[in-house]
mmCIF file of C-alpha atoms and ligand atoms in Angstrom:
data_model
loop_
_atom_site.group_PDB
_atom_site.id
_atom_site.type_symbol
_atom_site.label_atom_id
_atom_site.label_comp_id
_atom_site.label_asym_id
_atom_site.label_seq_id
_atom_site.Cartn_x
_atom_site.Cartn_y
_atom_site.Cartn_z
ATOM 1 C CA MET A 10 69.836 -26.146 24.775
ATOM 2 C CA MET A 11 68.497 -24.155 28.226
ATOM 3 C CA ARG A 12 65.096 -23.258 27.636
ATOM 4 C CA LYS A 13 64.179 -19.805 28.460
ATOM 5 C CA PRO A 14 60.834 -19.792 30.270
ATOM 6 C CA LYS A 15 60.279 -15.799 30.166
ATOM 7 C CA LEU A 16 60.834 -15.842 26.236
ATOM 8 C CA GLY A 17 57.322 -18.283 26.589
ATOM 9 C CA GLN A 18 59.359 -21.321 25.065
ATOM 10 C CA HIS A 19 57.656 -24.089 25.487
ATOM 11 C CA PHE A 20 57.496 -26.074 22.950
ATOM 12 C CA LEU A 21 54.894 -27.932 21.030
ATOM 13 C CA VAL A 22 55.572 -31.670 20.511
ATOM 14 C CA ASP A 23 52.157 -33.009 19.371
ATOM 15 C CA GLN A 24 52.874 -34.067 15.715
ATOM 16 C CA THR A 25 49.349 -33.930 15.412
ATOM 17 C CA ALA A 26 48.817 -30.507 16.302
ATOM 18 C CA GLN A 27 51.765 -29.010 14.737
ATOM 19 C CA ARG A 28 49.723 -30.587 11.226
ATOM 20 C CA ALA A 29 46.819 -29.496 12.096
ATOM 21 C CA ILE A 30 47.803 -26.030 12.744
ATOM 22 C CA VAL A 31 49.801 -25.698 9.173
ATOM 23 C CA ASP A 32 46.208 -27.241 7.483
ATOM 24 C CA ALA A 33 44.264 -24.166 9.203
ATOM 25 C CA LEU A 34 46.308 -22.113 6.594
ATOM 26 C CA GLY A 35 44.828 -23.579 3.983
ATOM 27 C CA ASP A 36 46.270 -23.972 0.684
ATOM 28 C CA ILE A 37 49.978 -22.227 0.620
ATOM 29 C CA SER A 38 51.568 -22.979 -1.942
ATOM 30 C CA ALA A 39 51.033 -19.860 -3.494
ATOM 31 C CA ARG A 40 51.914 -17.630 -0.552
ATOM 32 C CA THR A 41 54.290 -16.172 1.621
ATOM 33 C CA VAL A 42 54.009 -17.381 5.449
ATOM 34 C CA ILE A 43 55.479 -15.180 8.101
ATOM 35 C CA GLU A 44 56.327 -17.702 11.078
ATOM 36 C CA ILE A 45 55.883 -15.582 14.685
ATOM 37 C CA GLY A 46 58.878 -17.482 16.721
ATOM 38 C CA PRO A 47 59.409 -20.939 15.241
ATOM 39 C CA GLY A 48 61.700 -21.736 18.630
ATOM 40 C CA HIS A 49 63.187 -25.424 17.088
ATOM 41 C CA GLY A 50 61.068 -25.535 14.051
ATOM 42 C CA ALA A 51 58.242 -27.374 14.964
ATOM 43 C CA ILE A 52 55.523 -25.922 12.267
ATOM 44 C CA THR A 53 58.049 -25.015 10.637
ATOM 45 C CA THR A 54 59.303 -27.625 8.848
ATOM 46 C CA ILE A 55 55.713 -28.983 7.701
ATOM 47 C CA LEU A 56 55.226 -25.729 7.031
ATOM 48 C CA ALA A 57 59.107 -24.662 4.558
ATOM 49 C CA ALA A 58 57.569 -27.856 2.206
ATOM 50 C CA ARG A 59 54.112 -26.302 1.823
ATOM 51 C CA CYS A 60 54.657 -22.555 1.022
ATOM 52 C CA ARG A 61 56.145 -20.538 -1.785
ATOM 53 C CA ARG A 62 57.938 -18.458 0.419
ATOM 54 C CA LEU A 63 58.884 -18.640 4.368
ATOM 55 C CA ILE A 64 60.245 -15.884 6.394
ATOM 56 C CA ALA A 65 60.657 -16.729 10.605
ATOM 57 C CA ILE A 66 61.032 -14.023 13.547
ATOM 58 C CA GLU A 67 62.656 -15.620 16.320
ATOM 59 C CA VAL A 68 64.462 -13.369 19.038
ATOM 60 C CA ASP A 69 66.372 -16.277 20.640
ATOM 61 C CA VAL A 70 69.693 -15.895 19.282
ATOM 62 C CA ALA A 71 71.166 -19.650 19.224
ATOM 63 C CA LEU A 72 67.434 -20.919 17.986
ATOM 64 C CA ALA A 73 67.393 -18.591 15.688
ATOM 65 C CA ALA A 74 70.824 -19.845 14.371
ATOM 66 C CA GLU A 75 70.037 -23.492 14.971
ATOM 67 C CA LEU A 76 67.132 -22.966 12.164
ATOM 68 C CA ARG A 77 69.467 -21.230 10.120
ATOM 69 C CA PHE A 78 71.184 -23.993 9.615
ATOM 70 C CA ARG A 79 68.606 -27.182 9.487
ATOM 71 C CA MET A 80 67.297 -24.312 6.497
ATOM 72 C CA ARG A 81 70.465 -23.666 4.840
ATOM 73 C CA ALA A 82 69.703 -25.553 1.867
ATOM 74 C CA GLU A 83 65.864 -24.275 1.433
ATOM 75 C CA SER A 84 66.751 -21.426 -0.547
ATOM 76 C CA HIS A 85 62.450 -20.292 -0.195
ATOM 77 C CA VAL A 86 63.480 -19.759 3.949
ATOM 78 C CA GLU A 87 65.327 -16.748 5.881
ATOM 79 C CA ILE A 88 65.072 -16.643 9.899
ATOM 80 C CA VAL A 89 65.394 -13.190 10.980
ATOM 81 C CA GLU A 90 66.749 -12.820 14.069
ATOM 82 C CA ALA A 91 65.125 -10.533 16.424
ATOM 83 C CA ASP A 92 61.941 -9.621 19.104
ATOM 84 C CA VAL A 93 59.024 -9.344 17.076
ATOM 85 C CA LEU A 94 57.569 -6.341 18.219
ATOM 86 C CA GLU A 95 60.364 -4.812 16.215
ATOM 87 C CA VAL A 96 60.052 -5.991 13.109
ATOM 88 C CA ASP A 97 58.130 -4.184 10.471
ATOM 89 C CA LEU A 98 56.329 -6.959 9.385
ATOM 90 C CA GLY A 99 55.011 -4.283 6.191
ATOM 91 C CA ALA A 100 58.697 -4.538 5.192
ATOM 92 C CA LEU A 101 59.009 -8.620 5.414
ATOM 93 C CA VAL A 102 55.933 -8.475 2.636
ATOM 94 C CA PRO A 103 56.695 -8.445 -1.091
ATOM 95 C CA ALA A 104 54.808 -5.216 -2.686
ATOM 96 C CA GLY A 105 50.982 -5.638 -4.050
ATOM 97 C CA GLU A 106 50.698 -8.961 -2.221
ATOM 98 C CA SER A 107 49.363 -10.131 1.818
ATOM 99 C CA ALA A 108 51.253 -12.746 3.562
ATOM 100 C CA ASP A 109 50.034 -14.732 5.968
ATOM 101 C CA VAL A 110 50.485 -15.258 9.496
ATOM 102 C CA VAL A 111 51.769 -18.770 11.893
ATOM 103 C CA GLY A 112 52.710 -19.163 15.704
ATOM 104 C CA ASN A 113 52.746 -20.964 19.005
ATOM 105 C CA LEU A 114 53.298 -17.071 20.083
ATOM 106 C CA PRO A 115 55.413 -16.118 23.474
ATOM 107 C CA TYR A 116 52.821 -15.772 25.535
ATOM 108 C CA TYR A 117 53.719 -12.979 27.754
ATOM 109 C CA ILE A 118 53.208 -11.227 25.185
ATOM 110 C CA THR A 119 50.411 -12.067 23.500
ATOM 111 C CA SER A 120 48.541 -9.203 23.106
ATOM 112 C CA PRO A 121 51.349 -6.059 21.898
ATOM 113 C CA ILE A 122 51.132 -9.313 19.193
ATOM 114 C CA LEU A 123 48.057 -9.382 18.096
ATOM 115 C CA MET A 124 47.398 -5.373 17.738
ATOM 116 C CA ARG A 125 50.788 -5.244 15.405
ATOM 117 C CA LEU A 126 48.895 -8.288 13.458
ATOM 118 C CA PHE A 127 45.797 -5.972 13.262
ATOM 119 C CA ALA A 128 47.065 -2.704 12.377
ATOM 120 C CA ALA A 129 48.914 -4.714 9.438
ATOM 121 C CA GLY A 130 45.538 -6.691 8.779
ATOM 122 C CA ALA A 131 44.189 -3.280 8.522
ATOM 123 C CA ARG A 132 46.465 -1.908 6.124
ATOM 124 C CA GLY A 133 45.927 -5.257 4.067
ATOM 125 C CA LEU A 134 49.595 -6.744 4.140
ATOM 126 C CA LEU A 135 47.883 -9.555 5.948
ATOM 127 C CA ALA A 136 45.217 -11.800 5.053
ATOM 128 C CA ARG A 137 45.076 -14.158 7.677
ATOM 129 C CA ALA A 138 46.626 -15.682 11.069
ATOM 130 C CA VAL A 139 46.563 -18.877 12.675
ATOM 131 C CA VAL A 140 48.307 -18.532 16.000
ATOM 132 C CA MET A 141 48.375 -20.239 19.714
ATOM 133 C CA MET A 142 47.264 -18.789 22.494
ATOM 134 C CA GLN A 143 46.410 -19.563 26.346
ATOM 135 C CA ARG A 144 42.892 -20.707 25.985
ATOM 136 C CA GLU A 145 41.862 -17.520 28.519
ATOM 137 C CA VAL A 146 42.914 -15.457 26.119
ATOM 138 C CA ALA A 147 41.461 -17.528 23.182
ATOM 139 C CA ASP A 148 37.772 -17.442 24.994
ATOM 140 C CA ARG A 149 38.176 -13.330 25.118
ATOM 141 C CA LEU A 150 38.719 -12.382 21.603
ATOM 142 C CA SER A 151 35.844 -14.738 20.605
ATOM 143 C CA ALA A 152 33.856 -13.957 23.423
ATOM 144 C CA GLU A 153 30.425 -12.704 21.821
ATOM 145 C CA PRO A 154 28.920 -9.081 23.681
ATOM 146 C CA GLY A 155 27.332 -10.165 27.496
ATOM 147 C CA CYS A 156 29.574 -13.390 27.992
ATOM 148 C CA ARG A 157 31.887 -12.676 30.974
ATOM 149 C CA GLU A 158 34.957 -12.831 28.998
ATOM 150 C CA TYR A 159 33.456 -10.052 26.025
ATOM 151 C CA GLY A 160 35.483 -6.515 27.073
ATOM 152 C CA LEU A 161 38.100 -4.644 25.716
ATOM 153 C CA LEU A 162 40.274 -7.378 23.572
ATOM 154 C CA SER A 163 36.962 -8.943 22.003
ATOM 155 C CA ALA A 164 35.665 -5.498 20.747
ATOM 156 C CA THR A 165 39.003 -4.917 19.193
ATOM 157 C CA THR A 166 39.524 -7.569 18.125
ATOM 158 C CA GLN A 167 36.658 -8.633 16.137
ATOM 159 C CA ILE A 168 36.415 -4.998 14.607
ATOM 160 C CA TYR A 169 40.229 -5.677 12.650
ATOM 161 C CA ALA A 170 39.326 -9.964 11.889
ATOM 162 C CA ARG A 171 37.169 -12.778 12.039
ATOM 163 C CA VAL A 172 37.699 -15.121 15.030
ATOM 164 C CA GLU A 173 37.372 -19.084 14.026
ATOM 165 C CA ARG A 174 38.180 -20.974 17.642
ATOM 166 C CA MET A 175 40.020 -24.614 15.642
ATOM 167 C CA PHE A 176 41.105 -26.389 18.511
ATOM 168 C CA ASN A 177 42.401 -27.065 22.704
ATOM 169 C CA LEU A 178 45.598 -28.860 23.023
ATOM 170 C CA PRO A 179 46.303 -30.028 27.101
ATOM 171 C CA PRO A 180 50.086 -28.653 28.872
ATOM 172 C CA GLU A 181 51.683 -32.041 27.609
ATOM 173 C CA ALA A 182 51.775 -31.060 24.302
ATOM 174 C CA PHE A 183 54.100 -29.065 24.229
ATOM 175 C CA SER A 184 57.720 -29.500 25.755
ATOM 176 C CA PRO A 185 58.426 -28.597 28.579
ATOM 177 C CA PRO A 186 54.314 -28.054 29.220
ATOM 178 C CA PRO A 187 52.802 -24.562 29.991
ATOM 179 C CA GLU A 188 50.789 -24.206 33.515
ATOM 180 C CA VAL A 189 47.820 -23.455 31.417
ATOM 181 C CA PHE A 190 45.188 -24.129 28.747
ATOM 182 C CA SER A 191 46.190 -23.460 25.456
ATOM 183 C CA SER A 192 43.860 -23.020 22.288
ATOM 184 C CA VAL A 193 44.419 -22.183 18.377
ATOM 185 C CA LEU A 194 42.220 -19.951 16.787
ATOM 186 C CA ARG A 195 42.085 -18.964 12.977
ATOM 187 C CA LEU A 196 41.971 -14.471 12.567
ATOM 188 C CA GLU A 197 40.278 -14.280 9.210
ATOM 189 C CA PHE A 198 41.520 -10.167 8.353
ATOM 190 C CA ALA A 199 38.490 -7.780 7.887
ATOM 191 C CA SER A 200 38.752 -4.450 9.151
ATOM 192 C CA ARG A 201 35.064 -3.291 10.069
ATOM 193 C CA PHE A 202 35.343 0.646 10.397
ATOM 194 C CA ARG A 203 33.502 1.272 7.049
ATOM 195 C CA GLU A 204 31.714 -1.045 7.700
ATOM 196 C CA LEU A 205 30.233 1.023 11.159
ATOM 197 C CA GLY A 206 30.370 4.360 9.652
ATOM 198 C CA VAL A 207 33.039 4.648 11.997
ATOM 199 C CA ASP A 208 36.934 6.171 11.580
ATOM 200 C CA ALA A 209 39.920 3.756 12.865
ATOM 201 C CA VAL A 210 41.765 6.439 15.397
ATOM 202 C CA GLY A 211 38.795 7.888 16.747
ATOM 203 C CA PHE A 212 37.181 4.878 17.433
ATOM 204 C CA ASP A 213 40.350 2.742 19.153
ATOM 205 C CA THR A 214 40.312 5.769 21.590
ATOM 206 C CA PHE A 215 36.120 6.055 22.267
ATOM 207 C CA LEU A 216 36.624 2.018 22.780
ATOM 208 C CA ARG A 217 39.302 2.350 25.101
ATOM 209 C CA ALA A 218 37.725 5.099 26.951
ATOM 210 C CA CYS A 219 33.907 2.384 26.598
ATOM 211 C CA PHE A 220 35.586 -0.565 29.029
ATOM 212 C CA ALA A 221 37.995 1.840 30.800
ATOM 213 C CA GLN A 222 36.967 0.325 34.060
ATOM 214 C CA LYS A 223 35.034 -2.812 33.803
ATOM 215 C CA ARG A 224 32.834 -2.329 37.525
ATOM 216 C CA LYS A 225 31.801 1.269 35.750
ATOM 217 C CA THR A 226 28.585 1.535 33.416
ATOM 218 C CA LEU A 227 29.532 2.539 30.468
ATOM 219 C CA ALA A 228 28.135 6.394 31.170
ATOM 220 C CA ASN A 229 30.709 7.141 33.833
ATOM 221 C CA ASN A 230 33.329 5.338 31.553
ATOM 222 C CA LEU A 231 32.837 8.010 29.463
ATOM 223 C CA LEU A 232 31.661 10.810 32.199
ATOM 224 C CA SER A 233 35.619 10.591 33.992
ATOM 225 C CA ALA A 234 37.090 10.028 30.281
ATOM 226 C CA GLY A 235 39.536 13.182 28.862
ATOM 227 C CA HIS A 236 42.810 11.405 29.682
ATOM 228 C CA GLY A 237 46.140 11.182 27.552
ATOM 229 C CA SER A 238 44.512 11.151 23.535
ATOM 230 C CA VAL A 239 40.025 10.355 25.177
ATOM 231 C CA ARG A 240 38.000 13.518 25.290
ATOM 232 C CA SER A 241 35.093 13.456 27.998
ATOM 233 C CA TYR A 242 31.800 13.335 27.768
ATOM 234 C CA THR A 243 29.577 16.190 29.496
ATOM 235 C CA ALA A 244 26.083 14.238 31.614
ATOM 236 C CA ASP A 245 24.537 17.090 28.846
ATOM 237 C CA GLU A 246 26.007 15.489 25.376
ATOM 238 C CA LEU A 247 25.744 11.871 26.516
ATOM 239 C CA ARG A 248 21.965 11.900 27.647
ATOM 240 C CA GLU A 249 20.691 14.437 24.622
ATOM 241 C CA VAL A 250 22.561 11.303 21.743
ATOM 242 C CA TRP A 251 21.886 8.080 24.203
ATOM 243 C CA PRO A 252 20.154 5.840 21.785
ATOM 244 C CA GLY A 253 16.774 4.543 22.947
ATOM 245 C CA GLU A 254 17.627 0.592 23.292
ATOM 246 C CA VAL A 255 20.331 1.175 25.441
ATOM 247 C CA PRO A 256 20.175 0.899 29.054
ATOM 248 C CA PRO A 257 21.665 3.850 31.347
ATOM 249 C CA LEU A 258 22.759 1.645 33.632
ATOM 250 C CA ALA A 259 24.525 -0.086 30.840
ATOM 251 C CA ARG A 260 27.702 -1.945 30.739
ATOM 252 C CA ALA A 261 30.216 -1.337 27.478
ATOM 253 C CA GLU A 262 30.611 -5.230 27.919
ATOM 254 C CA SER A 263 26.890 -5.466 27.095
ATOM 255 C CA LEU A 264 26.642 -3.344 24.082
ATOM 256 C CA ALA A 265 27.097 -4.944 20.511
ATOM 257 C CA LEU A 266 29.655 -2.993 18.422
ATOM 258 C CA GLU A 267 27.466 -2.008 16.685
ATOM 259 C CA THR A 268 25.043 -0.102 19.111
ATOM 260 C CA LEU A 269 28.726 0.924 20.678
ATOM 261 C CA ALA A 270 29.913 2.634 16.758
ATOM 262 C CA ALA A 271 26.121 4.225 16.298
ATOM 263 C CA LEU A 272 26.589 6.085 20.032
ATOM 264 C CA TYR A 273 30.088 7.464 18.996
ATOM 265 C CA ARG A 274 28.823 8.785 15.702
ATOM 266 C CA ALA A 275 26.104 10.766 17.451
ATOM 267 C CA LEU A 276 28.596 11.995 20.330
ATOM 268 C CA ARG A 277 30.564 13.517 16.914
ATOM 269 C CA GLN A 278 27.654 15.072 15.193
ATOM 270 C CA SER A 279 26.703 16.598 18.310
ATOM 271 C CA ALA A 280 30.010 17.666 19.096
ATOM 272 C CA GLU A 281 30.208 19.029 14.977
HETATM 273 N N1 SAM B 303 57.068 -22.842 17.867
HETATM 274 C C1 SAM B 303 58.312 -22.771 18.098
HETATM 275 C C2 SAM B 303 56.999 -24.604 18.916
HETATM 276 O O1 SAM B 303 55.732 -24.604 18.526
HETATM 277 O O2 SAM B 303 56.944 -25.407 19.439
HETATM 278 C C3 SAM B 303 57.895 -22.105 19.393
HETATM 279 C C4 SAM B 303 57.199 -22.142 19.939
HETATM 280 S S1 SAM B 303 57.546 -21.142 21.853
HETATM 281 C C5 SAM B 303 55.552 -21.321 22.583
HETATM 282 C C6 SAM B 303 57.696 -19.369 21.704
HETATM 283 C C7 SAM B 303 58.427 -19.168 20.720
HETATM 284 O O3 SAM B 303 58.825 -17.414 20.350
HETATM 285 C C8 SAM B 303 60.444 -19.250 20.973
HETATM 286 O O4 SAM B 303 60.725 -19.365 20.061
HETATM 287 C C9 SAM B 303 60.644 -17.995 22.065
HETATM 288 O O5 SAM B 303 62.325 -17.878 21.805
HETATM 289 C C10 SAM B 303 59.904 -17.463 20.579
HETATM 290 N N2 SAM B 303 59.972 -16.013 21.052
HETATM 291 C C11 SAM B 303 59.659 -14.885 22.469
HETATM 292 N N3 SAM B 303 59.598 -13.826 22.433
HETATM 293 C C12 SAM B 303 60.258 -13.581 21.150
HETATM 294 C C13 SAM B 303 60.369 -12.475 20.304
HETATM 295 N N4 SAM B 303 59.919 -10.688 21.045
HETATM 296 N N5 SAM B 303 60.084 -12.066 18.945
HETATM 297 C C14 SAM B 303 60.603 -13.499 18.429
HETATM 298 N N6 SAM B 303 60.284 -14.669 19.157
HETATM 299 C C15 SAM B 303 59.993 -14.498 20.124
#
């Protein structure tokens, strides 16, 4: 079969890693599992043997057909031929239940896939995900404030999920080998908006403004906000509520989510 590099087709051939990915989901004997990008089924066959129901979403017509044929005797396995970014994940989850997600992700759309998982997780439709991605992206997801890798993607991820690093894999674990190392992460979806005392839509937007330009201080990013749905703040507004423990020249990248949430709440209150 022709490989389609544009679809991020690097198939996992390391059998220990294939099993370790499924092991990381824990006991799935009573669970519905959604697999993103099953490809030739390296992980799919192991999942199918262990879970109650499996829904695998594959955009490549030929791969979806191959897998549907191979899985034809498995009545609990459904192959959905679709772009994962266009599928309503919620519609796949049985009413009143939550599902788990697994995927050796197509790396070219890692971030948009994650955003969809976070949204479904926040609606209680997903419980956990075990996902493989480029190692540098995994570094960003799991970075702590103050680290070089910490940024908007880290902050957003850590609001929606607890992140656990599982293991790294070299290019040789795949065929054909990608140019990058890969990492497997486990995400336990548990959004922190309530605990942080903020509303989801407003705080997501505020965070985008805080991290808008990496070279700018937090204050300067907020002063020059005001595009799209992000509102801008005046120097007076910021001075009035600026938390004492935050240095005036601090960058958002150095601050804990709790601190940014406190600033957001104070700005909201002063505007009321
Ligand atoms: N799971 C297989 C494995 O581990 O060997 C394949 C992983 S490969 C990195 C990514 C898979 O995602 C490919 O099968 C590719 O065709 C599929 N894919 C790419 N873009 C997709 C999209 N937008 N929606 C669904 N699947 C996609």
